Short mmCIF file of C-alpha atoms in Angstrom, two decimals:
data_model
loop_
_atom_site.label_atom_id
_atom_site.label_comp_id
_atom_site.label_asym_id
_atom_site.label_seq_id
_atom_site.Cartn_x
_atom_site.Cartn_y
_atom_site.Cartn_z
CA UNK A 18 81.68 54.93 109.76
CA UNK A 19 83.00 58.34 110.52
CA UNK A 20 82.19 60.39 113.67
CA UNK A 21 78.85 62.28 113.97
CA UNK A 22 79.64 65.70 112.44
CA UNK A 23 77.33 67.25 114.84
CA UNK A 24 79.04 65.79 117.92
CA UNK A 25 82.68 66.32 116.96
CA UNK A 26 84.02 69.31 119.02
CA UNK A 27 81.09 69.28 121.35
CA UNK A 28 81.12 68.63 125.05
CA UNK A 29 83.90 66.95 126.99
CA UNK A 30 86.19 68.67 129.42
CA UNK A 31 87.72 71.17 126.84
CA UNK A 32 86.85 74.76 127.09
CA UNK A 33 87.75 75.33 123.51
CA UNK A 34 86.05 73.44 120.77
CA UNK A 35 89.19 73.19 118.62
CA UNK A 36 90.85 71.08 121.31
CA UNK A 37 87.86 68.71 121.28
CA UNK A 38 88.25 68.29 117.57
CA UNK A 39 91.95 67.80 117.96
CA UNK A 40 91.21 65.00 120.38
CA UNK A 41 89.08 63.24 117.78
CA UNK A 42 91.73 63.60 115.19
CA UNK A 43 94.46 62.22 117.52
CA UNK A 44 92.26 59.27 118.38
CA UNK A 45 92.71 57.94 114.84
CA UNK A 46 96.48 57.98 115.16
CA UNK A 47 96.87 59.64 111.66
CA UNK A 48 100.04 59.77 109.77
CA UNK A 49 101.88 63.18 109.56
CA UNK A 50 101.61 65.73 108.38
CA UNK A 51 98.00 65.83 109.48
CA UNK A 52 95.90 67.25 106.69
CA UNK A 53 93.19 69.72 107.42
CA UNK A 54 91.01 70.95 104.54
CA UNK A 55 88.33 73.48 103.66
CA UNK A 56 87.05 74.34 100.22
CA UNK A 57 84.74 76.55 98.31
CA UNK A 58 83.63 77.22 94.73
CA UNK A 59 85.03 80.62 93.58
CA UNK A 60 81.59 81.72 92.21
CA UNK A 61 81.74 85.34 93.30
CA UNK A 62 82.70 87.91 95.95
CA UNK A 63 84.20 85.92 98.94
CA UNK A 64 82.55 86.95 102.14
CA UNK A 65 83.05 86.15 105.84
CA UNK A 66 80.87 83.13 105.51
CA UNK A 67 83.36 81.49 103.10
CA UNK A 68 86.06 82.52 105.59
CA UNK A 69 84.38 80.13 108.12
CA UNK A 70 85.94 77.30 106.08
CA UNK A 71 89.45 78.68 106.71
CA UNK A 72 89.15 79.89 110.34
CA UNK A 73 87.61 76.68 111.64
CA UNK A 74 90.45 74.77 110.21
CA UNK A 75 93.01 77.14 111.41
CA UNK A 76 92.12 76.75 115.01
CA UNK A 77 92.13 73.01 114.88
CA UNK A 78 95.49 73.17 113.02
CA UNK A 79 96.96 75.41 115.70
CA UNK A 80 95.65 73.10 118.43
CA UNK A 81 97.44 70.18 116.88
CA UNK A 82 100.69 72.07 116.35
CA UNK A 83 100.60 73.10 119.93
CA UNK A 84 100.69 69.32 120.77
CA UNK A 85 103.76 68.81 118.58
CA UNK A 86 102.13 67.58 115.30
CA UNK A 87 103.09 68.55 111.82
CA UNK A 88 100.05 69.93 110.16
CA UNK A 89 99.19 70.96 106.62
CA UNK A 90 96.08 73.19 106.13
CA UNK A 91 94.90 73.23 102.57
CA UNK A 92 92.05 74.90 100.96
CA UNK A 93 90.69 73.68 97.56
CA UNK A 94 89.35 76.15 94.99
CA UNK A 95 86.57 74.10 93.36
CA UNK A 96 87.24 76.02 90.31
CA UNK A 97 86.35 73.44 87.63
CA UNK A 98 82.81 73.75 88.72
CA UNK A 99 80.50 75.35 86.07
CA UNK A 100 79.33 78.89 86.29
CA UNK A 101 75.57 78.34 87.05
CA UNK A 102 74.42 81.83 87.32
CA UNK A 103 75.59 85.49 86.91
CA UNK A 104 76.14 87.05 90.29
CA UNK A 105 74.62 90.36 91.10
CA UNK A 106 78.00 91.91 92.35
CA UNK A 107 81.67 91.44 91.80
CA UNK A 108 84.83 92.86 93.36
CA UNK A 109 88.17 93.78 92.00
CA UNK A 110 91.54 92.89 93.59
CA UNK A 111 91.29 96.02 95.79
CA UNK A 112 87.92 94.78 97.17
CA UNK A 113 86.02 97.56 95.42
CA UNK A 114 82.62 95.85 95.07
CA UNK A 115 80.88 96.76 91.78
CA UNK A 116 77.61 96.05 90.01
CA UNK A 117 77.44 94.10 86.87
CA UNK A 118 76.96 97.39 84.78
CA UNK A 119 80.61 98.27 85.58
CA UNK A 120 82.01 95.01 83.89
CA UNK A 121 81.22 93.00 80.88
CA UNK A 122 78.31 91.01 82.44
CA UNK A 123 77.29 89.86 78.98
CA UNK A 124 80.54 87.87 78.69
CA UNK A 125 79.67 86.10 81.88
CA UNK A 126 76.17 85.20 80.60
CA UNK A 127 77.75 83.87 77.41
CA UNK A 128 79.98 81.67 79.59
CA UNK A 129 77.31 79.91 81.65
CA UNK A 130 78.12 76.22 82.02
CA UNK A 131 81.82 76.62 81.64
CA UNK A 132 84.37 75.96 84.41
CA UNK A 133 85.36 79.14 86.43
CA UNK A 134 88.96 78.73 85.18
CA UNK A 135 87.74 78.89 81.57
CA UNK A 136 85.96 82.15 81.87
CA UNK A 137 87.90 85.40 81.41
CA UNK A 138 88.46 87.57 84.37
CA UNK A 139 85.85 90.40 84.20
CA UNK A 140 88.57 92.81 85.44
CA UNK A 141 91.34 91.52 83.25
CA UNK A 142 93.90 91.18 86.01
CA UNK A 143 93.92 87.43 86.59
CA UNK A 144 94.15 84.39 84.39
CA UNK A 145 90.47 83.65 84.74
CA UNK A 146 87.21 84.33 86.63
CA UNK A 147 88.08 81.47 89.01
CA UNK A 148 91.64 82.68 89.65
CA UNK A 149 90.34 86.24 90.42
CA UNK A 150 88.10 85.21 93.16
CA UNK A 151 90.44 82.65 94.49
CA UNK A 152 93.04 85.35 94.63
CA UNK A 153 90.62 87.50 96.75
CA UNK A 154 90.10 84.53 99.31
CA UNK A 155 93.89 84.05 99.44
CA UNK A 156 94.28 87.68 100.29
CA UNK A 157 91.63 87.44 102.86
CA UNK A 158 93.67 84.86 104.82
CA UNK A 159 96.89 86.98 104.29
CA UNK A 160 94.96 90.01 105.79
CA UNK A 161 94.39 88.14 109.06
CA UNK A 162 97.76 86.35 109.19
CA UNK A 163 96.52 82.82 108.49
CA UNK A 164 98.89 80.60 106.37
CA UNK A 165 96.84 78.40 104.08
CA UNK A 166 97.95 76.35 101.07
CA UNK A 167 95.47 76.94 98.25
CA UNK A 168 95.01 74.05 95.63
CA UNK A 169 93.16 74.40 92.37
CA UNK A 170 90.88 71.62 91.40
CA UNK A 171 91.48 72.47 87.74
CA UNK A 172 95.16 72.02 88.20
CA UNK A 173 94.69 68.76 90.08
CA UNK A 174 92.62 67.44 87.06
CA UNK A 175 95.15 68.74 84.41
CA UNK A 176 98.05 67.22 86.27
CA UNK A 177 96.27 63.80 86.40
CA UNK A 178 95.88 63.71 90.18
CA UNK A 179 92.13 62.93 89.81
CA UNK A 180 92.61 60.37 87.19
CA UNK A 181 93.27 57.19 89.28
CA UNK A 182 90.28 57.90 91.53
CA UNK A 183 88.04 58.90 88.52
CA UNK A 184 88.91 55.49 86.81
CA UNK A 185 88.10 53.70 90.09
CA UNK A 186 84.72 55.29 90.29
CA UNK A 187 83.94 54.53 86.64
CA UNK A 188 85.15 50.91 87.11
CA UNK A 189 82.57 50.61 89.96
CA UNK A 190 79.88 52.64 88.19
CA UNK A 191 77.16 50.21 89.37
CA UNK A 192 78.22 50.47 92.97
CA UNK A 193 78.41 54.23 92.50
CA UNK A 194 74.98 54.36 91.08
CA UNK A 195 73.58 52.31 93.91
CA UNK A 196 75.02 54.49 96.52
CA UNK A 197 74.06 57.79 94.84
CA UNK A 198 70.55 56.65 94.26
CA UNK A 199 70.02 56.79 97.98
CA UNK A 200 70.59 60.51 97.82
CA UNK A 201 69.41 61.73 94.37
CA UNK A 202 66.22 60.78 92.54
CA UNK A 203 67.48 61.42 89.09
CA UNK A 204 70.01 58.54 89.19
CA UNK A 205 68.86 55.81 86.70
CA UNK A 206 70.53 52.71 85.11
CA UNK A 207 72.16 54.95 82.46
CA UNK A 208 73.75 57.26 84.93
CA UNK A 209 77.61 57.73 84.55
CA UNK A 210 79.50 59.48 87.39
CA UNK A 211 81.58 61.71 85.19
CA UNK A 212 80.99 65.14 83.65
CA UNK A 213 82.91 65.67 80.37
CA UNK A 214 83.76 69.06 79.12
CA UNK A 215 82.49 69.69 75.57
CA UNK A 216 85.43 70.25 73.12
CA UNK A 217 83.18 72.44 71.08
CA UNK A 218 81.54 75.02 73.47
CA UNK A 219 83.65 74.31 76.62
CA UNK A 220 80.59 73.63 78.83
CA UNK A 221 80.56 70.93 81.50
CA UNK A 222 77.93 68.43 80.29
CA UNK A 223 76.33 65.33 81.52
CA UNK A 224 75.56 63.41 78.26
CA UNK A 225 77.97 60.41 78.57
CA UNK A 226 77.02 57.80 76.09
CA UNK A 227 79.87 55.32 76.36
CA UNK A 228 82.87 54.65 78.66
CA UNK A 229 86.17 53.10 77.40
CA UNK A 230 88.38 52.58 80.43
CA UNK A 231 91.09 50.76 78.38
CA UNK A 232 91.47 53.96 76.44
CA UNK A 233 90.81 56.27 79.43
CA UNK A 234 87.97 57.99 77.48
CA UNK A 235 84.29 58.69 77.43
CA UNK A 236 81.96 59.54 74.55
CA UNK A 237 79.40 62.21 75.02
CA UNK A 238 76.75 64.37 73.57
CA UNK A 239 76.65 67.94 74.72
CA UNK A 240 73.17 68.26 76.37
CA UNK A 241 71.13 70.84 78.10
CA UNK A 242 71.87 71.08 81.84
CA UNK A 243 69.48 72.12 84.59
CA UNK A 244 71.04 74.70 86.95
CA UNK A 245 68.62 75.81 89.66
CA UNK A 246 65.60 77.34 88.00
CA UNK A 247 67.25 77.74 84.63
CA UNK A 248 68.53 75.46 81.72
CA UNK A 249 72.00 75.92 80.34
CA UNK A 250 71.78 74.90 76.76
CA UNK A 251 74.20 72.48 75.29
CA UNK A 252 75.43 72.68 71.76
CA UNK A 253 74.67 69.21 70.77
CA UNK A 254 78.31 68.36 69.81
CA UNK A 255 79.20 64.65 69.91
CA UNK A 256 82.82 63.93 70.98
CA UNK A 257 85.35 62.02 73.03
CA UNK A 258 86.83 63.22 76.27
CA UNK A 259 89.77 61.91 78.30
CA UNK A 260 89.40 61.41 82.02
CA UNK A 261 91.21 64.73 82.45
CA UNK A 262 88.89 66.55 80.11
CA UNK A 263 86.02 66.76 82.65
CA UNK A 264 85.35 66.20 86.24
CA UNK A 265 83.55 64.07 88.79
CA UNK A 266 80.14 65.11 90.05
CA UNK A 267 80.44 66.90 93.34
CA UNK A 268 79.20 64.09 95.54
CA UNK A 269 82.18 62.01 94.08
CA UNK A 270 84.50 64.74 93.72
CA UNK A 271 84.54 65.68 97.44
CA UNK A 272 85.50 62.29 98.73
CA UNK A 273 87.95 61.96 95.84
CA UNK A 274 89.68 65.13 97.28
CA UNK A 275 89.97 63.33 100.60
CA UNK A 276 91.94 60.57 99.06
CA UNK A 277 94.07 62.75 96.73
CA UNK A 278 95.11 65.13 99.53
CA UNK A 279 95.03 62.56 102.35
CA UNK A 280 92.45 64.69 104.37
CA UNK A 281 92.17 63.88 108.09
CA UNK A 282 89.73 66.69 109.07
CA UNK A 283 87.26 68.89 107.19
CA UNK A 284 84.65 71.27 108.68
CA UNK A 285 81.60 72.18 106.62
CA UNK A 286 78.35 74.11 106.78
CA UNK A 287 75.04 72.64 107.75
CA UNK A 288 73.92 72.45 104.08
CA UNK A 289 76.56 69.91 103.42
CA UNK A 290 75.75 68.08 106.69
CA UNK A 291 72.22 67.35 105.48
CA UNK A 292 73.25 66.50 101.81
CA UNK A 293 76.80 66.06 100.65
CA UNK A 294 78.36 64.64 103.82
CA UNK A 295 76.16 61.54 104.20
CA UNK A 296 76.58 60.58 100.49
CA UNK A 297 80.33 61.57 100.66
CA UNK A 298 80.83 59.31 103.65
CA UNK A 299 79.00 56.49 101.76
CA UNK A 300 80.93 57.03 98.59
CA UNK A 301 84.28 57.00 100.52
CA UNK A 302 83.60 53.78 102.31
CA UNK A 303 81.71 51.91 99.67
CA UNK A 304 82.92 53.14 96.41
CA UNK A 305 86.58 54.36 97.09
CA UNK A 306 87.26 52.05 99.97
CA UNK A 307 88.77 54.89 102.10
CA UNK A 308 88.03 56.21 105.55
CA UNK A 309 86.40 59.57 105.41
CA UNK A 310 88.04 62.40 107.49
CA UNK A 311 86.95 63.57 110.89
CA UNK A 312 83.97 65.82 110.20
CA UNK A 313 82.53 68.88 111.95
CA UNK A 314 79.38 70.93 111.17
CA UNK A 315 79.49 74.67 111.69
CA UNK A 316 76.45 77.07 111.55
CA UNK A 317 76.22 79.76 109.02
CA UNK A 318 76.65 83.39 109.74
CA UNK A 319 74.08 86.10 109.04
CA UNK A 320 74.90 89.70 108.34
CA UNK A 321 72.74 92.13 110.38
CA UNK A 322 70.10 89.44 110.58
CA UNK A 323 69.98 88.42 106.96
CA UNK A 324 71.67 85.43 105.24
CA UNK A 325 74.99 86.02 103.51
CA UNK A 326 74.82 85.49 99.85
CA UNK A 327 77.21 86.35 97.11
CA UNK A 328 74.52 85.83 94.39
CA UNK A 329 72.01 88.31 96.09
CA UNK A 330 74.77 90.71 97.00
CA UNK A 331 74.33 90.62 100.73
CA UNK A 332 77.97 90.28 101.67
CA UNK A 333 80.66 91.86 103.81
CA UNK A 334 84.29 90.95 102.81
CA UNK A 335 87.25 90.42 105.20
CA UNK A 336 88.72 93.66 103.87
CA UNK A 337 85.58 95.50 104.77
CA UNK A 338 85.51 93.94 108.21
CA UNK A 339 89.26 94.94 108.83
CA UNK A 340 88.26 98.60 108.04
CA UNK A 341 86.37 98.61 111.38
CA UNK A 342 88.02 95.89 113.43
CA UNK A 343 91.64 94.85 114.26
CA UNK A 344 92.51 91.44 112.71
CA UNK A 345 92.76 89.93 116.19
CA UNK A 346 89.22 90.92 117.02
CA UNK A 347 87.93 89.43 113.80
CA UNK A 348 89.85 86.21 114.57
CA UNK A 349 88.25 86.06 117.96
CA UNK A 350 84.86 85.98 116.35
CA UNK A 351 85.67 82.46 115.08
CA UNK A 352 86.82 81.29 118.58
CA UNK A 353 83.06 81.01 119.49
CA UNK A 354 81.21 77.86 119.33
CA UNK A 355 80.84 76.96 115.65
CA UNK A 356 77.49 75.10 116.26
CA UNK A 357 75.87 78.32 117.23
CA UNK A 358 74.52 80.59 114.55
CA UNK A 359 76.28 83.97 114.66
CA UNK A 360 75.12 87.32 113.43
CA UNK A 361 77.79 89.62 112.38
CA UNK A 362 76.05 92.96 113.17
CA UNK A 363 78.07 95.95 111.77
CA UNK A 364 75.90 98.25 113.84
CA UNK A 365 76.70 96.63 116.99
CA UNK A 366 80.33 95.69 116.39
CA UNK A 367 81.27 97.71 119.38
CA UNK A 368 79.85 94.87 121.50
CA UNK A 369 82.11 92.41 119.70
CA UNK A 370 85.21 94.61 120.52
CA UNK A 371 84.18 94.99 124.12
CA UNK A 372 83.93 91.20 124.34
CA UNK A 373 87.26 90.58 122.76
CA UNK A 374 88.87 93.21 125.24
CA UNK A 375 87.48 91.22 128.19
CA UNK A 376 88.67 87.99 126.59
CA UNK A 377 92.17 89.53 126.32
CA UNK A 378 92.17 90.98 129.88
CA UNK A 379 91.34 87.44 131.11
CA UNK A 380 94.38 86.08 129.41
CA UNK A 381 96.61 88.54 131.28
CA UNK A 382 94.88 88.01 134.59
CA UNK A 383 93.24 91.52 134.56
CA UNK A 384 89.64 90.45 134.48
CA UNK A 385 87.60 87.79 136.15
CA UNK A 386 85.43 85.09 134.39
CA UNK A 387 83.99 81.75 134.86
CA UNK A 388 86.42 78.80 134.99
CA UNK A 389 85.56 77.91 131.30
CA UNK A 390 86.00 81.59 130.31
CA UNK A 391 89.38 81.78 131.91
CA UNK A 392 90.39 78.51 130.30
CA UNK A 393 89.28 79.54 126.94
CA UNK A 394 91.28 82.72 127.15
CA UNK A 395 94.35 80.95 128.28
CA UNK A 396 94.12 78.42 125.45
CA UNK A 397 92.87 80.44 122.47
CA UNK A 398 94.38 83.92 122.99
CA UNK A 399 97.79 83.01 121.81
CA UNK A 400 96.18 81.74 118.51
CA UNK A 401 94.26 84.95 118.05
CA UNK A 402 97.12 87.48 118.37
CA UNK A 403 100.35 87.39 116.61
CA UNK A 404 102.40 88.02 119.74
CA UNK A 405 100.85 88.27 123.19
CA UNK A 406 102.33 91.41 124.88
CA UNK A 407 101.13 92.43 128.33
CA UNK A 408 102.01 96.08 127.60
CA UNK A 409 99.51 96.36 124.90
CA UNK A 410 96.84 99.06 125.35
CA UNK A 411 93.28 98.99 124.34
CA UNK A 412 91.14 102.05 123.99
CA UNK A 413 87.34 101.20 124.53
CA UNK A 414 85.81 101.19 121.11
CA UNK A 415 83.09 103.71 121.66
CA UNK A 416 85.59 105.98 123.39
CA UNK A 417 87.84 105.59 120.19
CA UNK A 418 84.72 106.53 118.11
CA UNK A 419 84.46 109.71 120.25
CA UNK A 420 88.12 110.41 119.71
CA UNK A 421 87.50 109.95 115.97
CA UNK A 422 85.28 112.97 116.15
CA UNK A 423 88.38 115.12 116.11
CA UNK A 424 90.96 114.86 113.47
CA UNK A 425 94.00 116.05 115.46
CA UNK A 426 96.21 112.97 116.49
CA UNK A 427 97.86 114.99 119.30
CA UNK A 428 94.48 115.88 120.83
CA UNK A 429 93.22 112.30 120.54
CA UNK A 430 96.20 111.02 122.42
CA UNK A 431 96.05 113.80 125.07
CA UNK A 432 92.43 112.97 125.74
CA UNK A 433 93.02 109.23 125.93
CA UNK A 434 95.84 109.89 128.39
CA UNK A 435 93.75 112.30 130.55
CA UNK A 436 90.94 109.72 130.69
CA UNK A 437 93.34 106.98 131.80
CA UNK A 438 93.04 104.81 128.64
CA UNK A 439 96.73 105.18 127.92
CA UNK A 440 99.08 104.64 130.89
CA UNK A 441 102.01 107.10 131.42
CA UNK A 442 104.47 104.13 131.06
CA UNK A 443 102.95 102.68 127.88
CA UNK A 444 105.65 101.89 125.22
CA UNK A 445 105.44 103.84 122.00
CA UNK A 446 104.44 100.81 119.87
CA UNK A 447 101.50 100.18 122.32
CA UNK A 448 100.20 103.88 122.06
CA UNK A 449 100.52 103.62 118.25
CA UNK A 450 98.50 100.39 118.09
CA UNK A 451 95.97 101.68 120.56
CA UNK A 452 95.23 104.92 118.64
CA UNK A 453 94.98 102.95 115.46
CA UNK A 454 91.68 101.74 116.84
CA UNK A 455 90.35 105.43 116.44
CA UNK A 456 90.49 105.26 112.68
CA UNK A 457 88.56 101.95 112.68
CA UNK A 458 85.97 103.24 115.10
CA UNK A 459 85.68 106.41 113.02
CA UNK A 460 85.10 104.31 109.88
CA UNK A 461 82.37 102.36 111.82
CA UNK A 462 80.67 105.54 112.85
CA UNK A 463 80.58 106.77 109.22
CA UNK A 464 79.49 103.43 107.81
CA UNK A 465 76.57 103.02 110.26
CA UNK A 466 75.86 106.78 110.54
CA UNK A 467 75.48 106.38 114.33
CA UNK A 468 75.72 108.80 117.22
CA UNK A 469 79.45 109.18 116.73
CA UNK A 470 79.25 110.32 113.14
CA UNK A 471 79.45 114.06 113.99
CA UNK A 472 82.43 116.44 114.05
CA UNK A 473 83.02 117.38 117.56
CA UNK A 474 84.10 121.14 117.74
CA UNK A 475 86.67 120.30 120.45
CA UNK A 476 89.46 122.76 119.66
CA UNK A 477 87.45 125.96 119.49
CA UNK A 478 84.11 127.15 120.84
CA UNK A 479 81.46 127.65 118.21
CA UNK A 480 80.31 131.20 117.69
CA UNK A 481 77.05 130.97 119.77
CA UNK A 482 75.09 133.16 122.13
CA UNK A 483 72.12 132.40 124.52
CA UNK A 484 69.62 134.38 126.47
CA UNK A 485 69.99 134.66 130.14
CA UNK A 486 67.59 131.74 131.04
CA UNK A 487 69.29 129.31 128.72
CA UNK A 488 72.75 130.47 129.88
CA UNK A 489 71.77 129.81 133.52
CA UNK A 490 70.45 126.40 132.66
CA UNK A 491 73.55 125.52 130.87
CA UNK A 492 75.52 126.40 133.91
CA UNK A 493 73.28 124.25 136.18
CA UNK A 494 73.62 121.46 133.79
CA UNK A 495 77.40 121.71 133.73
CA UNK A 496 77.52 121.57 137.64
CA UNK A 497 75.33 118.41 137.48
CA UNK A 498 77.74 116.79 134.86
CA UNK A 499 80.73 117.79 136.95
CA UNK A 500 79.40 115.56 139.86
CA UNK A 501 80.03 112.42 137.64
CA UNK A 502 76.56 111.13 136.73
CA UNK A 503 75.83 108.42 134.13
CA UNK A 504 74.22 109.04 130.74
CA UNK A 505 70.71 108.12 131.80
CA UNK A 506 70.81 110.55 134.70
CA UNK A 507 72.27 113.31 132.56
CA UNK A 508 69.52 112.76 130.09
CA UNK A 509 66.88 113.04 132.75
CA UNK A 510 68.47 116.12 134.19
CA UNK A 511 68.43 117.83 130.77
CA UNK A 512 64.69 117.74 130.92
CA UNK A 513 64.42 118.78 134.50
CA UNK A 514 66.83 121.72 134.03
CA UNK A 515 64.80 122.99 131.09
CA UNK A 516 61.55 122.83 133.12
CA UNK A 517 63.10 124.59 136.11
CA UNK A 518 64.20 127.40 133.85
CA UNK A 519 61.14 127.50 131.77
CA UNK A 520 62.98 126.64 128.56
CA UNK A 521 61.50 124.79 125.65
CA UNK A 522 62.93 121.31 125.72
CA UNK A 523 63.80 121.22 122.01
CA UNK A 524 65.59 124.62 122.26
CA UNK A 525 67.66 123.51 125.26
CA UNK A 526 68.73 120.33 123.35
CA UNK A 527 69.61 122.54 120.43
CA UNK A 528 71.70 124.67 122.77
CA UNK A 529 73.76 121.57 123.75
CA UNK A 530 74.11 120.43 120.10
CA UNK A 531 75.39 123.94 119.20
CA UNK A 532 77.97 124.01 121.83
CA UNK A 533 79.29 120.57 120.88
CA UNK A 534 78.77 120.32 117.13
CA UNK A 535 77.80 123.82 116.00
CA UNK A 536 74.66 122.21 114.74
CA UNK A 537 71.03 122.18 115.82
CA UNK A 538 70.75 118.32 116.19
CA UNK A 539 72.68 115.29 117.00
CA UNK A 540 72.74 111.89 119.01
CA UNK A 541 70.84 111.36 122.27
CA UNK A 542 72.52 114.17 124.28
CA UNK A 543 72.68 112.76 127.81
CA UNK A 544 74.17 109.30 126.95
CA UNK A 545 76.65 110.91 124.51
CA UNK A 546 77.91 113.46 126.94
CA UNK A 547 78.60 110.59 129.33
CA UNK A 548 80.93 109.11 126.73
CA UNK A 549 82.96 112.32 126.47
CA UNK A 550 85.69 113.40 128.77
CA UNK A 551 83.97 115.22 131.62
CA UNK A 552 86.25 118.18 131.91
CA UNK A 553 85.73 119.14 128.38
CA UNK A 554 81.98 118.95 128.53
CA UNK A 555 81.83 120.93 131.81
CA UNK A 556 84.01 123.67 130.40
CA UNK A 557 82.08 123.75 127.20
CA UNK A 558 78.64 124.04 128.83
CA UNK A 559 80.07 126.87 130.96
CA UNK A 560 81.09 128.51 127.72
CA UNK A 561 84.66 128.73 128.69
CA UNK A 562 87.09 129.06 125.79
#
């Protein structure tokens, strides 16, 4: 009996969950290399939820490597699975997400029921549909600097790697039926744990009529297959398939992968924890006679509060994330406890960056934290960044968004230095990396259309004029801002200044927007002003060139 997947990595004296998982793996005294696995069916656009499979394994692999172990991190593309439905969106190899109207969606519909690797790539750039989306997932790992060995199920079947374990399952078909019947109602006395691929239409079918293990073959009829709420029609062909011309059902294929690859640890989502894992553990122990790997359940992500789903089109890709975040910030997101559901909020991504910056400062002894927070930073930070360097510089994310409101790189650097966000002795590489955050923050502002998505007229005064009362009020407000108040106080003072000078509130706000943006509207003025460099705001509100 394997460990409880809900308890592995939980509790104990470890501040970092990956160390607790490593403890459970070491307790088994595994042979080396220790094999850590993840896997996904390449059914559509890979999103950050799929990436969970890679990053949870990555941190455990790194924890074990730190202890001197040789580790192999593999990721199976379950690409011999059948295409069950046509997704709403696809993505090319440059991560451009497109609707089905931009590709040959009809071709996908005609290939329902076939393995992903037998379906043409809709973009015509890879060997198959499955290869296309596996390539995107591989590129995701490369973008964040995670070295993972990708393994194709289709290739494992073709190379005969699955054949011995498939034969053993079929030899023990009665035992396999008894085990699976505990988890699936449709298992009857005629059930055969093998899915042949029809030689006529190429679909994965279920209609096995006879098994000849001496010949290593099964006879079948290509029957209709239920896929969710639809039926994939079989062609009725009667044929013979070898054990390589088909596949094991998922509940047998997963534990078969553990044996073939020698898997010691595999994390998985809570959907598998309630279904496939209990049956997989049972199959491993009572059909295959192997020990299942150390398991760990992780919670799913949501995207701005809604479930991630390739089929529904609610996705964000790793490439899209890295348009607004540094890779190390994104990697930090996976340092968090995997058993708590996390929402990836694009709108509030500045909060994630601020959290990462504190995490980084703790590692270098520049910020306080609880004992667990300090230990976590000490342990996990070297796994998050490619090379810890104390001289690094981080510009606060929202300030970087403010800098993004001007396009002049020299002005950006000048302001950042003036405000103390770039030290005088910062090395050139650190300055370059710090200012690179500006482009990401600018993309975030544009993507969310937030308060920073304006063009700040910093280099020249807009051509504006005001009546005497408004001019006097602007001078008063400039004096108040010069005293160094926070955004809330400045916002309140804008109202009070307008009242004292008998100016319409809306018109006074408009005067501020005209001075800053040469526009009549903009973000909440007081809180926004507080984010700008004070000297600039004071001079602008005094209308000094």
